[in-house]
Short mmCIF file of C-alpha atoms in Angstrom, two decimals:
data_model
loop_
_atom_site.label_atom_id
_atom_site.label_comp_id
_atom_site.label_asym_id
_atom_site.label_seq_id
_atom_site.Cartn_x
_atom_site.Cartn_y
_atom_site.Cartn_z
CA MET A 334 92.86 28.51 -66.69
CA ALA A 335 94.89 29.57 -63.62
CA PHE A 336 96.21 26.97 -61.24
CA ASP A 337 94.19 28.49 -58.39
CA SER A 338 90.96 27.91 -60.32
CA ILE A 339 91.93 24.31 -61.14
CA GLY A 340 92.85 23.73 -57.50
CA GLU A 341 89.52 25.11 -56.30
CA ILE A 342 87.60 22.94 -58.77
CA LEU A 343 89.53 19.83 -57.69
CA GLU A 344 88.87 20.65 -54.02
CA ILE A 345 85.14 20.97 -54.65
CA ILE A 346 85.11 17.68 -56.62
CA VAL A 347 86.95 15.95 -53.76
CA GLY A 348 84.55 17.44 -51.22
CA PHE A 349 81.42 16.27 -53.03
CA ALA A 350 82.99 12.86 -53.74
CA GLY A 351 83.68 12.43 -50.03
CA LEU A 352 80.17 13.59 -49.12
CA PHE A 353 78.43 11.29 -51.61
CA GLY A 354 80.67 8.26 -51.12
CA ASN A 355 80.61 8.25 -47.32
CA SER A 356 76.87 9.01 -47.25
CA LEU A 357 76.33 5.95 -49.44
CA VAL A 358 78.45 3.82 -47.10
CA LEU A 359 76.45 5.01 -44.07
CA PHE A 360 73.14 4.40 -45.86
CA VAL A 361 74.11 0.82 -46.74
CA PHE A 362 75.40 0.06 -43.23
CA PHE A 363 72.29 1.51 -41.56
CA ARG A 364 70.04 -0.50 -43.88
CA THR A 365 71.84 -3.80 -43.30
CA ARG A 366 71.31 -5.36 -39.89
CA SER A 367 73.86 -8.10 -40.49
CA LEU A 368 76.64 -5.48 -40.54
CA ARG A 369 76.60 -4.93 -36.80
CA SER A 370 79.92 -6.44 -35.74
CA LEU A 371 82.37 -4.21 -33.90
CA ILE A 372 84.63 -3.84 -36.93
CA ASN A 373 81.72 -2.77 -39.15
CA LEU A 374 80.48 -0.29 -36.55
CA LEU A 375 83.98 1.19 -36.38
CA ILE A 376 83.97 1.48 -40.18
CA MET A 377 80.61 3.26 -39.87
CA ASN A 378 82.20 5.68 -37.40
CA GLN A 379 85.02 6.24 -39.90
CA SER A 380 82.52 7.11 -42.62
CA LEU A 381 80.56 9.35 -40.24
CA ILE A 382 83.72 11.30 -39.40
CA ASP A 383 84.63 11.52 -43.09
CA VAL A 384 81.17 12.69 -44.18
CA THR A 385 81.25 15.39 -41.48
CA THR A 386 84.73 16.35 -42.68
CA SER A 387 83.40 16.63 -46.24
CA ILE A 388 80.59 18.96 -45.11
CA VAL A 389 83.01 21.20 -43.20
CA PHE A 390 85.45 21.07 -46.12
CA LEU A 391 82.79 22.20 -48.62
CA ALA A 392 81.47 24.90 -46.26
CA LEU A 393 84.98 26.34 -45.95
CA HIS A 394 85.73 26.28 -49.67
CA LEU A 395 82.34 27.43 -50.95
CA SER A 396 82.03 30.38 -48.57
CA PRO A 397 83.07 33.79 -49.98
CA PRO A 398 86.36 35.35 -48.80
CA ILE A 399 86.03 37.65 -45.80
CA LEU A 400 88.24 40.61 -44.94
CA LEU A 401 88.69 40.76 -41.18
CA ASP A 402 89.14 43.65 -38.78
CA SER A 403 92.14 43.06 -36.53
CA GLU A 404 90.59 45.27 -33.84
CA SER A 405 87.35 43.27 -33.63
CA LYS A 406 87.16 40.59 -30.92
CA TRP A 407 84.50 38.65 -32.84
CA HIS A 408 86.59 38.71 -36.00
CA ARG A 409 89.55 37.28 -34.08
CA ILE A 410 87.35 34.52 -32.65
CA PHE A 411 85.93 33.81 -36.12
CA CYS A 412 89.48 33.60 -37.44
CA SER A 413 90.54 31.16 -34.72
CA VAL A 414 87.60 28.75 -34.79
CA TRP A 415 86.63 28.80 -38.46
CA LEU A 416 88.84 30.57 -41.00
CA SER A 417 91.88 28.79 -39.56
CA GLU A 418 90.24 25.54 -40.72
CA TYR A 419 90.55 24.26 -37.15
CA PRO A 420 87.38 22.06 -37.36
CA LEU A 421 88.60 20.52 -40.62
CA TRP A 422 92.02 19.53 -39.29
CA ALA A 423 90.54 18.36 -35.99
CA LEU A 424 88.20 16.02 -37.88
CA LEU A 425 91.05 14.77 -40.07
CA ILE A 426 93.00 13.91 -36.91
CA SER A 427 89.90 12.15 -35.52
CA SER A 428 89.72 10.15 -38.74
CA ALA A 429 93.36 9.09 -38.32
CA ILE A 430 92.76 8.05 -34.70
CA ASN A 431 89.69 6.01 -35.65
CA LEU A 432 91.69 4.26 -38.38
CA CYS A 433 94.23 3.28 -35.71
CA CYS A 434 91.37 1.90 -33.58
CA ILE A 435 90.18 -0.22 -36.53
CA THR A 436 93.71 -1.51 -37.04
CA LEU A 437 94.05 -2.43 -33.35
CA ASP A 438 90.67 -4.17 -33.47
CA ARG A 439 91.91 -6.40 -36.30
CA PHE A 440 95.20 -6.95 -34.45
CA PHE A 441 93.52 -8.25 -31.28
CA ALA A 442 90.93 -10.24 -33.26
CA VAL A 443 93.65 -12.21 -35.05
CA MET A 444 96.43 -12.33 -32.46
CA PHE A 445 94.25 -12.98 -29.39
CA PRO A 446 91.03 -14.54 -30.78
CA ILE A 447 89.84 -16.14 -27.51
CA SER A 448 90.21 -12.96 -25.46
CA TYR A 449 88.67 -10.96 -28.32
CA LYS A 450 85.56 -13.18 -28.42
CA LYS A 451 85.10 -12.69 -24.68
CA THR A 452 84.69 -8.95 -25.26
CA ALA A 453 81.65 -9.51 -27.53
CA GLY A 454 79.29 -8.86 -24.61
CA ARG A 455 80.93 -5.49 -24.02
CA LYS A 456 80.74 -4.42 -27.66
CA GLY A 457 78.46 -1.48 -26.87
CA ILE A 458 80.77 -0.12 -24.17
CA ILE A 459 83.87 -0.51 -26.36
CA LEU A 460 82.13 1.16 -29.30
CA ALA A 461 80.81 4.06 -27.21
CA ALA A 462 84.23 4.67 -25.65
CA THR A 463 85.91 4.54 -29.08
CA VAL A 464 83.40 6.94 -30.65
CA VAL A 465 83.69 9.47 -27.82
CA PHE A 466 87.48 9.24 -27.82
CA THR A 467 87.92 9.57 -31.60
CA TRP A 468 85.56 12.53 -31.94
CA THR A 469 86.93 14.50 -28.98
CA ALA A 470 90.63 13.64 -29.29
CA GLY A 471 90.98 15.35 -32.68
CA PHE A 472 89.57 18.64 -31.38
CA ILE A 473 91.68 18.46 -28.21
CA PHE A 474 94.95 17.59 -29.96
CA ASP A 475 94.45 20.28 -32.61
CA SER A 476 93.20 23.00 -30.23
CA TYR A 477 96.61 24.69 -30.30
CA TRP A 478 95.96 25.65 -33.94
CA ALA A 479 93.02 27.86 -32.93
CA PHE A 480 95.04 29.61 -30.21
CA ILE A 481 97.97 30.64 -32.41
CA GLN A 482 95.83 32.37 -35.07
CA VAL A 483 96.08 36.13 -35.48
CA VAL A 484 94.37 38.66 -37.71
CA THR A 485 96.97 40.64 -39.66
CA PRO A 486 96.61 44.40 -40.24
CA GLU A 487 95.71 43.54 -43.84
CA GLY A 488 92.70 41.54 -42.59
CA PHE A 489 93.98 37.99 -43.13
CA CYS A 490 93.89 35.04 -40.73
CA TYR A 491 97.35 33.58 -40.20
CA PRO A 492 99.21 31.41 -37.63
CA SER A 493 101.79 33.13 -35.46
CA TRP A 494 104.10 31.37 -32.98
CA ARG A 495 105.55 33.29 -30.05
CA SER A 496 108.07 30.58 -29.19
CA LYS A 497 110.12 28.65 -31.74
CA VAL A 498 110.88 25.96 -29.16
CA LEU A 499 107.19 25.46 -28.40
CA GLN A 500 106.47 25.38 -32.13
CA GLY A 501 109.01 22.60 -32.61
CA VAL A 502 107.65 20.55 -29.70
CA VAL A 503 104.02 20.91 -30.79
CA GLY A 504 104.96 20.31 -34.42
CA PHE A 505 106.68 17.03 -33.59
CA PHE A 506 103.71 16.00 -31.42
CA ILE A 507 101.27 16.64 -34.28
CA PHE A 508 103.54 14.78 -36.71
CA THR A 509 103.60 11.84 -34.29
CA ILE A 510 99.83 11.57 -33.75
CA THR A 511 98.88 12.21 -37.38
CA TYR A 512 101.54 10.21 -39.20
CA LEU A 513 104.35 8.54 -37.23
CA ALA A 514 102.18 6.75 -34.65
CA PRO A 515 99.43 5.66 -37.11
CA LEU A 516 102.05 4.41 -39.55
CA GLY A 517 103.86 2.51 -36.80
CA ILE A 518 100.64 0.98 -35.45
CA MET A 519 99.49 -0.06 -38.92
CA ALA A 520 102.86 -1.48 -39.99
CA PHE A 521 103.41 -3.44 -36.76
CA SER A 522 99.82 -4.71 -36.56
CA TYR A 523 99.53 -5.92 -40.15
CA MET A 524 102.99 -7.53 -40.10
CA CYS A 525 101.96 -9.48 -36.99
CA ILE A 526 98.60 -10.38 -38.54
CA LEU A 527 100.15 -11.66 -41.77
CA TRP A 528 102.71 -13.68 -39.78
CA LYS A 529 99.96 -15.22 -37.64
CA LEU A 530 97.76 -16.10 -40.64
CA LYS A 531 100.71 -17.67 -42.48
CA LYS A 532 101.58 -19.69 -39.38
CA GLN A 533 97.96 -20.87 -38.96
CA ALA A 534 97.77 -21.92 -42.62
CA SER A 535 100.92 -24.06 -42.37
CA LEU A 536 99.81 -25.65 -39.07
CA THR A 537 96.36 -26.50 -40.44
CA SER A 538 97.83 -28.13 -43.55
CA GLY A 539 100.30 -30.18 -41.51
CA THR A 540 97.65 -31.31 -38.99
CA ILE A 541 95.32 -32.63 -41.71
CA GLU A 542 98.08 -34.67 -43.39
CA VAL A 543 99.38 -36.20 -40.13
CA SER A 544 95.86 -36.96 -38.88
CA THR A 545 94.95 -38.80 -42.09
CA LEU A 546 98.03 -41.04 -41.99
CA GLN A 547 97.77 -41.85 -38.29
CA ASN A 548 94.06 -42.67 -38.29
CA ASP A 549 94.21 -45.28 -41.05
CA PRO A 550 97.77 -46.39 -41.83
CA ALA A 551 96.77 -49.63 -43.59
CA GLY A 552 93.35 -48.69 -44.91
CA GLN A 553 91.61 -50.91 -42.30
CA ARG A 554 88.94 -48.39 -41.27
CA ARG A 555 88.16 -46.83 -44.59
CA PRO A 556 84.33 -46.37 -44.12
CA GLN A 557 84.78 -44.55 -40.80
CA LEU A 558 87.63 -42.55 -42.23
CA THR A 559 85.54 -41.61 -45.27
CA GLN A 560 82.79 -40.22 -43.03
CA ALA A 561 85.36 -38.43 -40.91
CA LEU A 562 86.89 -36.91 -44.00
CA GLN A 563 83.45 -35.79 -45.22
CA ASP A 564 82.79 -34.12 -41.87
CA ASP A 565 86.23 -32.61 -42.00
CA THR A 566 85.55 -31.33 -45.52
CA GLN A 567 82.33 -29.65 -44.38
CA THR A 568 84.11 -28.10 -41.42
CA LYS A 569 86.87 -26.90 -43.71
CA LYS A 570 84.31 -25.32 -46.06
CA THR A 571 82.71 -23.43 -43.19
CA SER A 572 86.12 -22.44 -41.86
CA LYS A 573 87.19 -21.35 -45.33
CA LYS A 574 84.11 -19.14 -45.68
CA ILE A 575 84.83 -17.44 -42.35
CA SER A 576 88.49 -17.13 -43.29
CA LYS A 577 87.55 -15.45 -46.59
CA ALA A 578 85.34 -12.95 -44.75
CA LYS A 579 88.18 -12.13 -42.36
CA SER A 580 90.63 -11.91 -45.24
CA SER A 581 88.31 -9.48 -47.05
CA VAL A 582 88.23 -7.18 -44.02
CA LEU A 583 92.00 -7.37 -43.61
CA LYS A 584 92.70 -6.62 -47.28
CA THR A 585 90.25 -3.72 -47.20
CA MET A 586 91.70 -2.12 -44.07
CA LEU A 587 95.26 -2.73 -45.27
CA SER A 588 94.42 -0.83 -48.47
CA VAL A 589 92.84 1.97 -46.43
CA SER A 590 96.00 2.18 -44.32
CA LEU A 591 98.31 2.29 -47.35
CA VAL A 592 96.23 5.04 -48.96
CA TYR A 593 96.36 6.98 -45.69
CA ALA A 594 100.16 6.69 -45.57
CA ILE A 595 100.47 7.98 -49.16
CA CYS A 596 97.95 10.83 -48.84
CA TRP A 597 99.33 12.18 -45.56
CA ALA A 598 103.06 11.88 -46.32
CA PRO A 599 103.59 15.20 -48.23
CA ILE A 600 101.84 17.51 -45.77
CA ALA A 601 102.99 15.67 -42.64
CA ILE A 602 106.66 15.94 -43.61
CA SER A 603 106.45 19.52 -44.92
CA TYR A 604 104.56 20.68 -41.81
CA LEU A 605 107.14 19.01 -39.55
CA LEU A 606 109.97 20.79 -41.39
CA TYR A 607 108.05 24.08 -41.13
CA ASN A 608 107.75 23.70 -37.35
CA PHE A 609 111.48 22.97 -37.14
CA GLY A 610 112.27 26.28 -38.80
CA GLY A 611 111.68 25.53 -42.47
CA TYR A 612 109.64 27.67 -44.85
CA LEU A 613 106.02 26.90 -45.73
CA ASP A 614 103.70 29.32 -47.51
CA PHE A 615 100.11 28.43 -46.61
CA THR A 616 98.90 30.16 -49.77
CA SER A 617 101.38 28.48 -52.14
CA ARG A 618 100.55 25.96 -54.85
CA PHE A 619 102.66 23.35 -53.09
CA TYR A 620 100.60 23.65 -49.91
CA VAL A 621 97.35 23.50 -51.88
CA VAL A 622 98.49 20.27 -53.57
CA THR A 623 99.62 18.65 -50.30
CA LYS A 624 96.33 19.61 -48.65
CA LEU A 625 94.44 18.21 -51.63
CA PHE A 626 96.19 14.87 -51.05
CA VAL A 627 94.97 14.81 -47.44
CA ASP A 628 91.46 15.89 -48.37
CA SER A 629 91.23 13.21 -51.06
CA ASN A 630 91.85 10.56 -48.39
CA MET A 631 88.30 11.03 -47.06
CA ALA A 632 86.87 10.44 -50.55
CA VAL A 633 88.88 7.33 -51.43
CA ASN A 634 87.76 4.96 -48.64
CA PRO A 635 84.20 4.36 -50.00
CA PHE A 636 85.69 3.22 -53.30
CA ILE A 637 87.99 0.79 -51.45
CA TYR A 638 84.99 -0.67 -49.59
CA THR A 639 83.09 -1.02 -52.88
CA PHE A 640 85.86 -2.84 -54.75
CA GLN A 641 87.43 -4.89 -51.94
CA TYR A 642 85.08 -5.44 -49.00
CA ARG A 643 82.93 -8.48 -49.86
CA GLN A 644 80.40 -7.94 -47.04
CA PHE A 645 79.85 -4.34 -48.12
CA GLN A 646 79.50 -5.40 -51.76
CA GLU A 647 76.78 -7.89 -50.82
CA ALA A 648 75.01 -5.34 -48.61
CA LEU A 649 75.18 -2.76 -51.41
CA ALA A 650 73.66 -5.29 -53.82
CA ARG A 651 70.84 -6.12 -51.40
CA THR A 652 70.12 -2.46 -50.73
CA PHE A 653 69.64 -1.56 -54.38
CA GLY A 654 68.59 -4.97 -55.73
CA ILE A 655 71.45 -5.30 -58.18
CA ARG A 656 73.22 -8.37 -59.56
CA LEU A 657 76.64 -9.27 -58.22
CA GLY A 658 79.30 -10.33 -60.71
CA TRP A 659 79.77 -13.72 -58.99
CA GLY A 660 76.18 -14.53 -58.05
CA THR A 661 72.52 -14.04 -58.58
CA ARG A 662 70.41 -10.94 -58.25
CA VAL A 663 69.67 -9.94 -54.66
CA THR A 664 66.44 -8.10 -53.97
CA PRO A 665 66.05 -5.17 -51.56
CA ALA A 666 63.51 -7.18 -49.53
CA THR A 667 66.30 -9.26 -48.01
CA THR A 668 68.15 -6.23 -46.70
CA ARG A 669 66.45 -5.94 -43.33
CA GLY A 670 65.97 -9.64 -42.75
#
């Protein structure tokens, strides 16, 4: 079997995997009222962008090839807004921007918890602004791609730059917003978060030990201390449960960020070199493979949620009435409670 045929089959598999996986995520989130925190709503927006990307991706790859007329105005427009894959790349950029928004949400939640809690009343405004920004920014930032498309005399749709300097500037800008900036935001945010969590853990441990010794140095108030320790134990259990939930979200989004960095690296670097004067054949096997890496990113996230995100696992179990590996069977009736 030719490589082109294998590549096309893999692309279709990736497209349907992204469509099914993200549709499942959206279905579970919509069915579960408890998953209405800002972070979960942002994850829903991520899945909504990715499921739309999957639909556009499949529509582009399942449609038959079209030979264009370079003299036709409508054919040139069709080339610019559709055959160029402009909607697909715009949505992929929107997905990257939304992932940065999720990362920043976790950063402020951990680094500035008091200020973050004060914004709870404005959750709707923050969410609406984020959704509008993420969906429109991708199409605005990638609009240049539609404008540089031309229809060749042979009837193909292909990008053509009139200025090499402008190509280099725009190319570096796209590299920055799709890879350099997201990678920098993710790396900085999660390093700060891990440092803060490690610091909190050491402070909590030290406070408990010092408090125990100071409150009862000679064992004179053991009954009161016993009750205090019991209360402290209960508080610690509750705190530990909340901490585990936060840790689950952090681990999940850290995995999503790492997968993003891996999937986008080949095409981001090769496209940057192309805009700086390097060679890149948009019909080559190399380009198909690098694009397949990017496209697979939209299909991987649902699997990460399923295997790492505890809240999503529990919601999935309630939705379909299945038994969790660590607990009892949860019936669908509890889903909307």
